[in-house]
């Protein structure tokens, strides 16, 4: 079966390899299977949701991870405190 390549509304690419298993989302940075999504709040109750593997994510709390774009003190603070809104 061929792999399907879907482009999300935010421009992120999702690869789906259909072999009777669950769709696998690849890491945004290196393409490995992901373990987390970025928890940075982007407003309206949504989060950045950038998919990341164990190696590429930055853990900032018990159930909080940020992508490399949001791995800075300001964004980490917002993520830990639920955003500005
Ligand atoms: Zn990765
Ligand atoms: Zn992010």
PDB file of N, CA and C and ligand atoms in Angstrom:
ATOM      1  N   UNK A   1       0.844  -1.198   0.000  1.00  0.00           N
ATOM      2  CA  UNK A   1       0.000   0.000   0.000  1.00  0.00           C
ATOM      3  C   UNK A   1       0.877   1.245   0.000  1.00  0.00           C
ATOM      4  N   UNK A   2       0.508   2.226  -0.788  1.00  0.00           N
ATOM      5  CA  UNK A   2       1.311   3.451  -0.792  1.00  0.00           C
ATOM      6  C   UNK A   2       1.061   4.279   0.462  1.00  0.00           C
ATOM      7  N   UNK A   3       2.001   5.160   0.776  1.00  0.00           N
ATOM      8  CA  UNK A   3       1.807   6.078   1.876  1.00  0.00           C
ATOM      9  C   UNK A   3       1.043   7.297   1.371  1.00  0.00           C
ATOM     10  N   UNK A   4       0.090   7.713   2.161  1.00  0.00           N
ATOM     11  CA  UNK A   4      -0.659   8.915   1.809  1.00  0.00           C
ATOM     12  C   UNK A   4      -0.052  10.106   2.516  1.00  0.00           C
ATOM     13  N   UNK A   5      -0.006  11.207   1.823  1.00  0.00           N
ATOM     14  CA  UNK A   5       0.557  12.411   2.393  1.00  0.00           C
ATOM     15  C   UNK A   5      -0.543  13.462   2.502  1.00  0.00           C
ATOM     16  N   UNK A   6      -0.951  13.789   3.692  1.00  0.00           N
ATOM     17  CA  UNK A   6      -1.996  14.778   3.889  1.00  0.00           C
ATOM     18  C   UNK A   6      -1.390  16.073   4.401  1.00  0.00           C
ATOM     19  N   UNK A   7      -1.909  17.181   3.918  1.00  0.00           N
ATOM     20  CA  UNK A   7      -1.454  18.482   4.409  1.00  0.00           C
ATOM     21  C   UNK A   7      -2.558  19.088   5.253  1.00  0.00           C
ATOM     22  N   UNK A   8      -2.252  19.358   6.517  1.00  0.00           N
ATOM     23  CA  UNK A   8      -3.235  19.914   7.441  1.00  0.00           C
ATOM     24  C   UNK A   8      -3.497  21.384   7.158  1.00  0.00           C
ATOM     25  N   UNK A   9      -4.497  21.916   7.831  1.00  0.00           N
ATOM     26  CA  UNK A   9      -4.891  23.301   7.596  1.00  0.00           C
ATOM     27  C   UNK A   9      -3.794  24.281   8.004  1.00  0.00           C
ATOM     28  N   UNK A  10      -2.914  23.862   8.894  1.00  0.00           N
ATOM     29  CA  UNK A  10      -1.837  24.754   9.324  1.00  0.00           C
ATOM     30  C   UNK A  10      -0.556  24.514   8.538  1.00  0.00           C
ATOM     31  N   UNK A  11      -0.648  23.730   7.472  1.00  0.00           N
ATOM     32  CA  UNK A  11       0.513  23.511   6.631  1.00  0.00           C
ATOM     33  C   UNK A  11       1.367  22.328   7.035  1.00  0.00           C
ATOM     34  N   UNK A  12       1.029  21.675   8.138  1.00  0.00           N
ATOM     35  CA  UNK A  12       1.830  20.539   8.554  1.00  0.00           C
ATOM     36  C   UNK A  12       1.482  19.321   7.703  1.00  0.00           C
ATOM     37  N   UNK A  13       2.485  18.521   7.443  1.00  0.00           N
ATOM     38  CA  UNK A  13       2.285  17.353   6.592  1.00  0.00           C
ATOM     39  C   UNK A  13       2.137  16.115   7.460  1.00  0.00           C
ATOM     40  N   UNK A  14       1.114  15.353   7.175  1.00  0.00           N
ATOM     41  CA  UNK A  14       0.872  14.128   7.918  1.00  0.00           C
ATOM     42  C   UNK A  14       0.980  12.951   6.954  1.00  0.00           C
ATOM     43  N   UNK A  15       1.882  12.035   7.258  1.00  0.00           N
ATOM     44  CA  UNK A  15       2.029  10.844   6.427  1.00  0.00           C
ATOM     45  C   UNK A  15       1.187   9.725   7.010  1.00  0.00           C
ATOM     46  N   UNK A  16       0.422   9.104   6.166  1.00  0.00           N
ATOM     47  CA  UNK A  16      -0.365   7.966   6.624  1.00  0.00           C
ATOM     48  C   UNK A  16       0.001   6.745   5.786  1.00  0.00           C
ATOM     49  N   UNK A  17       0.616   5.774   6.423  1.00  0.00           N
ATOM     50  CA  UNK A  17       0.953   4.537   5.741  1.00  0.00           C
ATOM     51  C   UNK A  17      -0.094   3.498   6.121  1.00  0.00           C
ATOM     52  N   UNK A  18      -0.900   3.141   5.150  1.00  0.00           N
ATOM     53  CA  UNK A  18      -2.026   2.268   5.467  1.00  0.00           C
ATOM     54  C   UNK A  18      -1.630   0.807   5.315  1.00  0.00           C
ATOM     55  N   UNK A  19      -1.354   0.192   6.431  1.00  0.00           N
ATOM     56  CA  UNK A  19      -1.082  -1.236   6.429  1.00  0.00           C
ATOM     57  C   UNK A  19      -1.920  -1.904   7.505  1.00  0.00           C
ATOM     58  N   UNK A  20      -3.125  -1.391   7.667  1.00  0.00           N
ATOM     59  CA  UNK A  20      -4.013  -1.985   8.651  1.00  0.00           C
ATOM     60  C   UNK A  20      -3.691  -1.570  10.065  1.00  0.00           C
ATOM     61  N   UNK A  21      -2.764  -0.616  10.206  1.00  0.00           N
ATOM     62  CA  UNK A  21      -2.454  -0.130  11.545  1.00  0.00           C
ATOM     63  C   UNK A  21      -2.961   1.283  11.706  1.00  0.00           C
ATOM     64  N   UNK A  22      -2.790   1.791  12.893  1.00  0.00           N
ATOM     65  CA  UNK A  22      -3.163   3.187  13.133  1.00  0.00           C
ATOM     66  C   UNK A  22      -2.279   4.097  12.298  1.00  0.00           C
ATOM     67  N   UNK A  23      -2.826   5.209  11.830  1.00  0.00           N
ATOM     68  CA  UNK A  23      -1.973   6.179  11.133  1.00  0.00           C
ATOM     69  C   UNK A  23      -0.854   6.644  12.056  1.00  0.00           C
ATOM     70  N   UNK A  24       0.332   6.752  11.503  1.00  0.00           N
ATOM     71  CA  UNK A  24       1.467   7.196  12.295  1.00  0.00           C
ATOM     72  C   UNK A  24       1.817   8.624  11.902  1.00  0.00           C
ATOM     73  N   UNK A  25       1.873   9.480  12.893  1.00  0.00           N
ATOM     74  CA  UNK A  25       2.282  10.855  12.629  1.00  0.00           C
ATOM     75  C   UNK A  25       3.785  10.956  12.828  1.00  0.00           C
ATOM     76  N   UNK A  26       4.508  11.413  11.837  1.00  0.00           N
ATOM     77  CA  UNK A  26       5.953  11.520  11.988  1.00  0.00           C
ATOM     78  C   UNK A  26       6.351  12.798  12.719  1.00  0.00           C
ATOM     79  N   UNK A  27       7.490  12.744  13.364  1.00  0.00           N
ATOM     80  CA  UNK A  27       8.043  13.907  14.036  1.00  0.00           C
ATOM     81  C   UNK A  27       8.232  15.045  13.044  1.00  0.00           C
ATOM     82  N   UNK A  28       7.875  16.251  13.459  1.00  0.00           N
ATOM     83  CA  UNK A  28       8.008  17.417  12.592  1.00  0.00           C
ATOM     84  C   UNK A  28       9.470  17.658  12.197  1.00  0.00           C
ATOM     85  N   UNK A  29      10.382  17.243  13.054  1.00  0.00           N
ATOM     86  CA  UNK A  29      11.790  17.580  12.835  1.00  0.00           C
ATOM     87  C   UNK A  29      12.581  16.462  12.176  1.00  0.00           C
ATOM     88  N   UNK A  30      12.345  15.221  12.601  1.00  0.00           N
ATOM     89  CA  UNK A  30      13.199  14.147  12.081  1.00  0.00           C
ATOM     90  C   UNK A  30      12.414  13.010  11.436  1.00  0.00           C
ATOM     91  N   UNK A  31      11.073  13.029  11.549  1.00  0.00           N
ATOM     92  CA  UNK A  31      10.269  12.036  10.850  1.00  0.00           C
ATOM     93  C   UNK A  31      10.063  10.728  11.590  1.00  0.00           C
ATOM     94  N   UNK A  32      10.614  10.607  12.791  1.00  0.00           N
ATOM     95  CA  UNK A  32      10.389   9.397  13.581  1.00  0.00           C
ATOM     96  C   UNK A  32       8.974   9.418  14.163  1.00  0.00           C
ATOM     97  N   UNK A  33       8.459   8.262  14.565  1.00  0.00           N
ATOM     98  CA  UNK A  33       7.130   8.242  15.191  1.00  0.00           C
ATOM     99  C   UNK A  33       7.113   9.142  16.420  1.00  0.00           C
ATOM    100  N   UNK A  34       6.011   9.863  16.588  1.00  0.00           N
ATOM    101  CA  UNK A  34       5.973  10.864  17.647  1.00  0.00           C
ATOM    102  C   UNK A  34       5.549  10.271  18.976  1.00  0.00           C
ATOM    103  N   UNK A  35       5.905  10.989  20.046  1.00  0.00           N
ATOM    104  CA  UNK A  35       5.429  10.626  21.370  1.00  0.00           C
ATOM    105  C   UNK A  35       4.615  11.757  21.981  1.00  0.00           C
ATOM    106  N   UNK A  36       4.734  12.970  21.443  1.00  0.00           N
ATOM    107  CA  UNK A  36       4.061  14.118  22.046  1.00  0.00           C
ATOM    108  C   UNK A  36       3.722  15.163  21.004  1.00  0.00           C
ATOM    109  N   UNK A  37       2.780  16.032  21.387  1.00  0.00           N
ATOM    110  CA  UNK A  37       2.486  17.215  20.593  1.00  0.00           C
ATOM    111  C   UNK A  37       2.858  18.438  21.415  1.00  0.00           C
ATOM    112  N   UNK A  38       3.216  19.515  20.744  1.00  0.00           N
ATOM    113  CA  UNK A  38       3.571  20.741  21.446  1.00  0.00           C
ATOM    114  C   UNK A  38       2.341  21.282  22.183  1.00  0.00           C
ATOM    115  N   UNK A  39       2.522  21.634  23.449  1.00  0.00           N
ATOM    116  CA  UNK A  39       1.409  22.106  24.278  1.00  0.00           C
ATOM    117  C   UNK A  39       1.318  23.622  24.344  1.00  0.00           C
ATOM    118  N   UNK A  40       2.091  24.309  23.549  1.00  0.00           N
ATOM    119  CA  UNK A  40       2.053  25.776  23.583  1.00  0.00           C
ATOM    120  C   UNK A  40       0.673  26.279  23.171  1.00  0.00           C
ATOM    121  N   UNK A  41       0.035  27.143  23.982  1.00  0.00           N
ATOM    122  CA  UNK A  41      -1.309  27.629  23.658  1.00  0.00           C
ATOM    123  C   UNK A  41      -1.277  28.677  22.555  1.00  0.00           C
ATOM    124  N   UNK A  42      -2.085  28.454  21.526  1.00  0.00           N
ATOM    125  CA  UNK A  42      -2.133  29.418  20.423  1.00  0.00           C
ATOM    126  C   UNK A  42      -3.449  30.195  20.416  1.00  0.00           C
ATOM    127  N   UNK A  43      -4.253  30.016  21.475  1.00  0.00           N
ATOM    128  CA  UNK A  43      -5.506  30.749  21.577  1.00  0.00           C
ATOM    129  C   UNK A  43      -6.701  29.874  21.239  1.00  0.00           C
ATOM    130  N   UNK A  44      -7.889  30.337  21.683  1.00  0.00           N
ATOM    131  CA  UNK A  44      -9.143  29.628  21.445  1.00  0.00           C
ATOM    132  C   UNK A  44      -9.084  28.185  21.921  1.00  0.00           C
ATOM    133  N   UNK A  45      -8.329  27.957  22.976  1.00  0.00           N
ATOM    134  CA  UNK A  45      -8.248  26.622  23.551  1.00  0.00           C
ATOM    135  C   UNK A  45      -7.422  25.645  22.742  1.00  0.00           C
ATOM    136  N   UNK A  46      -6.780  26.140  21.703  1.00  0.00           N
ATOM    137  CA  UNK A  46      -5.965  25.250  20.875  1.00  0.00           C
ATOM    138  C   UNK A  46      -4.505  25.329  21.291  1.00  0.00           C
ATOM    139  N   UNK A  47      -3.786  24.285  20.912  1.00  0.00           N
ATOM    140  CA  UNK A  47      -2.354  24.278  21.171  1.00  0.00           C
ATOM    141  C   UNK A  47      -1.602  24.131  19.853  1.00  0.00           C
ATOM    142  N   UNK A  48      -0.327  24.429  19.910  1.00  0.00           N
ATOM    143  CA  UNK A  48       0.530  24.376  18.722  1.00  0.00           C
ATOM    144  C   UNK A  48       0.418  23.010  18.035  1.00  0.00           C
ATOM    145  N   UNK A  49       0.445  21.948  18.866  1.00  0.00           N
ATOM    146  CA  UNK A  49       0.224  20.584  18.366  1.00  0.00           C
ATOM    147  C   UNK A  49       1.262  20.113  17.356  1.00  0.00           C
ATOM    148  N   UNK A  50       2.405  20.718  17.322  1.00  0.00           N
ATOM    149  CA  UNK A  50       3.452  20.230  16.417  1.00  0.00           C
ATOM    150  C   UNK A  50       3.895  18.846  16.902  1.00  0.00           C
ATOM    151  N   UNK A  51       3.879  17.858  16.004  1.00  0.00           N
ATOM    152  CA  UNK A  51       4.229  16.504  16.441  1.00  0.00           C
ATOM    153  C   UNK A  51       5.738  16.348  16.628  1.00  0.00           C
ATOM    154  N   UNK A  52       6.107  15.712  17.742  1.00  0.00           N
ATOM    155  CA  UNK A  52       7.530  15.559  18.037  1.00  0.00           C
ATOM    156  C   UNK A  52       7.818  14.183  18.611  1.00  0.00           C
ATOM    157  N   UNK A  53       8.989  13.655  18.277  1.00  0.00           N
ATOM    158  CA  UNK A  53       9.427  12.401  18.870  1.00  0.00           C
ATOM    159  C   UNK A  53      10.070  12.698  20.225  1.00  0.00           C
ATOM    160  N   UNK A  54      10.455  11.636  20.893  1.00  0.00           N
ATOM    161  CA  UNK A  54      11.026  11.763  22.219  1.00  0.00           C
ATOM    162  C   UNK A  54      12.292  12.613  22.238  1.00  0.00           C
ATOM    163  N   UNK A  55      13.042  12.550  21.140  1.00  0.00           N
ATOM    164  CA  UNK A  55      14.324  13.244  21.094  1.00  0.00           C
ATOM    165  C   UNK A  55      14.181  14.733  20.803  1.00  0.00           C
ATOM    166  N   UNK A  56      13.156  15.084  20.014  1.00  0.00           N
ATOM    167  CA  UNK A  56      13.051  16.460  19.532  1.00  0.00           C
ATOM    168  C   UNK A  56      12.189  17.334  20.426  1.00  0.00           C
ATOM    169  N   UNK A  57      11.392  16.739  21.308  1.00  0.00           N
ATOM    170  CA  UNK A  57      10.554  17.544  22.182  1.00  0.00           C
ATOM    171  C   UNK A  57      11.376  18.049  23.370  1.00  0.00           C
ATOM    172  N   UNK A  58      10.850  19.080  23.992  1.00  0.00           N
ATOM    173  CA  UNK A  58      11.450  19.563  25.233  1.00  0.00           C
ATOM    174  C   UNK A  58      10.405  19.461  26.318  1.00  0.00           C
ATOM    175  N   UNK A  59      10.681  18.637  27.315  1.00  0.00           N
ATOM    176  CA  UNK A  59       9.728  18.426  28.395  1.00  0.00           C
ATOM    177  C   UNK A  59       9.835  19.574  29.382  1.00  0.00           C
ATOM    178  N   UNK A  60       8.686  20.192  29.693  1.00  0.00           N
ATOM    179  CA  UNK A  60       8.714  21.327  30.615  1.00  0.00           C
ATOM    180  C   UNK A  60       7.799  21.112  31.807  1.00  0.00           C
ATOM    181  N   UNK A  61       7.169  19.964  31.880  1.00  0.00           N
ATOM    182  CA  UNK A  61       6.283  19.671  33.005  1.00  0.00           C
ATOM    183  C   UNK A  61       5.834  18.233  32.936  1.00  0.00           C
ATOM    184  N   UNK A  62       5.040  17.788  33.944  1.00  0.00           N
ATOM    185  CA  UNK A  62       4.604  16.392  34.007  1.00  0.00           C
ATOM    186  C   UNK A  62       3.917  15.936  32.721  1.00  0.00           C
ATOM    187  N   UNK A  63       3.079  16.788  32.129  1.00  0.00           N
ATOM    188  CA  UNK A  63       2.387  16.419  30.895  1.00  0.00           C
ATOM    189  C   UNK A  63       2.460  17.572  29.901  1.00  0.00           C
ATOM    190  N   UNK A  64       3.609  18.237  29.893  1.00  0.00           N
ATOM    191  CA  UNK A  64       3.772  19.396  29.025  1.00  0.00           C
ATOM    192  C   UNK A  64       5.062  19.270  28.221  1.00  0.00           C
ATOM    193  N   UNK A  65       4.939  19.501  26.926  1.00  0.00           N
ATOM    194  CA  UNK A  65       6.107  19.481  26.059  1.00  0.00           C
ATOM    195  C   UNK A  65       6.003  20.635  25.076  1.00  0.00           C
ATOM    196  N   UNK A  66       7.136  21.175  24.673  1.00  0.00           N
ATOM    197  CA  UNK A  66       7.121  22.231  23.661  1.00  0.00           C
ATOM    198  C   UNK A  66       8.018  21.830  22.499  1.00  0.00           C
ATOM    199  N   UNK A  67       7.670  22.381  21.328  1.00  0.00           N
ATOM    200  CA  UNK A  67       8.494  22.149  20.149  1.00  0.00           C
ATOM    201  C   UNK A  67       9.702  23.078  20.208  1.00  0.00           C
ATOM    202  N   UNK A  68      10.578  22.950  19.226  1.00  0.00           N
ATOM    203  CA  UNK A  68      11.806  23.747  19.264  1.00  0.00           C
ATOM    204  C   UNK A  68      11.519  25.220  19.036  1.00  0.00           C
ATOM    205  N   UNK A  69      10.456  25.496  18.289  1.00  0.00           N
ATOM    206  CA  UNK A  69      10.077  26.883  18.050  1.00  0.00           C
ATOM    207  C   UNK A  69       9.624  27.556  19.340  1.00  0.00           C
ATOM    208  N   UNK A  70       9.008  26.782  20.214  1.00  0.00           N
ATOM    209  CA  UNK A  70       8.469  27.344  21.450  1.00  0.00           C
ATOM    210  C   UNK A  70       9.349  27.049  22.654  1.00  0.00           C
ATOM    211  N   UNK A  71      10.541  26.587  22.402  1.00  0.00           N
ATOM    212  CA  UNK A  71      11.474  26.304  23.478  1.00  0.00           C
ATOM    213  C   UNK A  71      12.255  27.559  23.839  1.00  0.00           C
ATOM    214  N   UNK A  72      11.536  28.530  24.428  1.00  0.00           N
ATOM    215  CA  UNK A  72      12.188  29.741  24.932  1.00  0.00           C
ATOM    216  C   UNK A  72      11.435  30.169  26.186  1.00  0.00           C
ATOM    217  N   UNK A  73      12.063  30.959  27.048  1.00  0.00           N
ATOM    218  CA  UNK A  73      11.479  31.241  28.367  1.00  0.00           C
ATOM    219  C   UNK A  73      10.058  31.803  28.308  1.00  0.00           C
ATOM    220  N   UNK A  74       9.779  32.731  27.396  1.00  0.00           N
ATOM    221  CA  UNK A  74       8.443  33.324  27.307  1.00  0.00           C
ATOM    222  C   UNK A  74       7.381  32.288  26.975  1.00  0.00           C
ATOM    223  N   UNK A  75       7.645  31.498  25.937  1.00  0.00           N
ATOM    224  CA  UNK A  75       6.669  30.526  25.480  1.00  0.00           C
ATOM    225  C   UNK A  75       6.505  29.383  26.478  1.00  0.00           C
ATOM    226  N   UNK A  76       7.586  29.002  27.125  1.00  0.00           N
ATOM    227  CA  UNK A  76       7.507  27.961  28.144  1.00  0.00           C
ATOM    228  C   UNK A  76       6.652  28.446  29.306  1.00  0.00           C
ATOM    229  N   UNK A  77       6.813  29.712  29.678  1.00  0.00           N
ATOM    230  CA  UNK A  77       5.988  30.285  30.756  1.00  0.00           C
ATOM    231  C   UNK A  77       4.512  30.236  30.374  1.00  0.00           C
ATOM    232  N   UNK A  78       4.202  30.659  29.146  1.00  0.00           N
ATOM    233  CA  UNK A  78       2.809  30.630  28.690  1.00  0.00           C
ATOM    234  C   UNK A  78       2.249  29.224  28.683  1.00  0.00           C
ATOM    235  N   UNK A  79       3.044  28.282  28.244  1.00  0.00           N
ATOM    236  CA  UNK A  79       2.588  26.902  28.180  1.00  0.00           C
ATOM    237  C   UNK A  79       2.299  26.367  29.585  1.00  0.00           C
ATOM    238  N   UNK A  80       3.161  26.722  30.530  1.00  0.00           N
ATOM    239  CA  UNK A  80       2.992  26.218  31.892  1.00  0.00           C
ATOM    240  C   UNK A  80       1.839  26.913  32.607  1.00  0.00           C
ATOM    241  N   UNK A  81       1.466  28.109  32.149  1.00  0.00           N
ATOM    242  CA  UNK A  81       0.429  28.863  32.834  1.00  0.00           C
ATOM    243  C   UNK A  81      -0.822  29.041  32.003  1.00  0.00           C
ATOM    244  N   UNK A  82      -0.963  28.248  30.958  1.00  0.00           N
ATOM    245  CA  UNK A  82      -2.213  28.193  30.218  1.00  0.00           C
ATOM    246  C   UNK A  82      -2.459  29.343  29.278  1.00  0.00           C
ATOM    247  N   UNK A  83      -1.422  30.047  28.881  1.00  0.00           N
ATOM    248  CA  UNK A  83      -1.577  31.090  27.882  1.00  0.00           C
ATOM    249  C   UNK A  83      -1.988  32.415  28.465  1.00  0.00           C
ATOM    250  N   UNK A  84      -2.026  33.425  27.629  1.00  0.00           N
ATOM    251  CA  UNK A  84      -2.278  34.793  28.082  1.00  0.00           C
ATOM    252  C   UNK A  84      -3.754  35.138  28.132  1.00  0.00           C
ATOM    253  N   UNK A  85      -4.563  34.447  27.346  1.00  0.00           N
ATOM    254  CA  UNK A  85      -5.945  34.871  27.203  1.00  0.00           C
ATOM    255  C   UNK A  85      -6.801  34.583  28.405  1.00  0.00           C
TER     256      UNK A  85
HETATM  257 ZN1  LIG B   1      12.228  13.987  16.114  1.00  0.00          ZN
HETATM  258 ZN1  LIG B   2       5.029  24.616  19.368  1.00  0.00          ZN
END
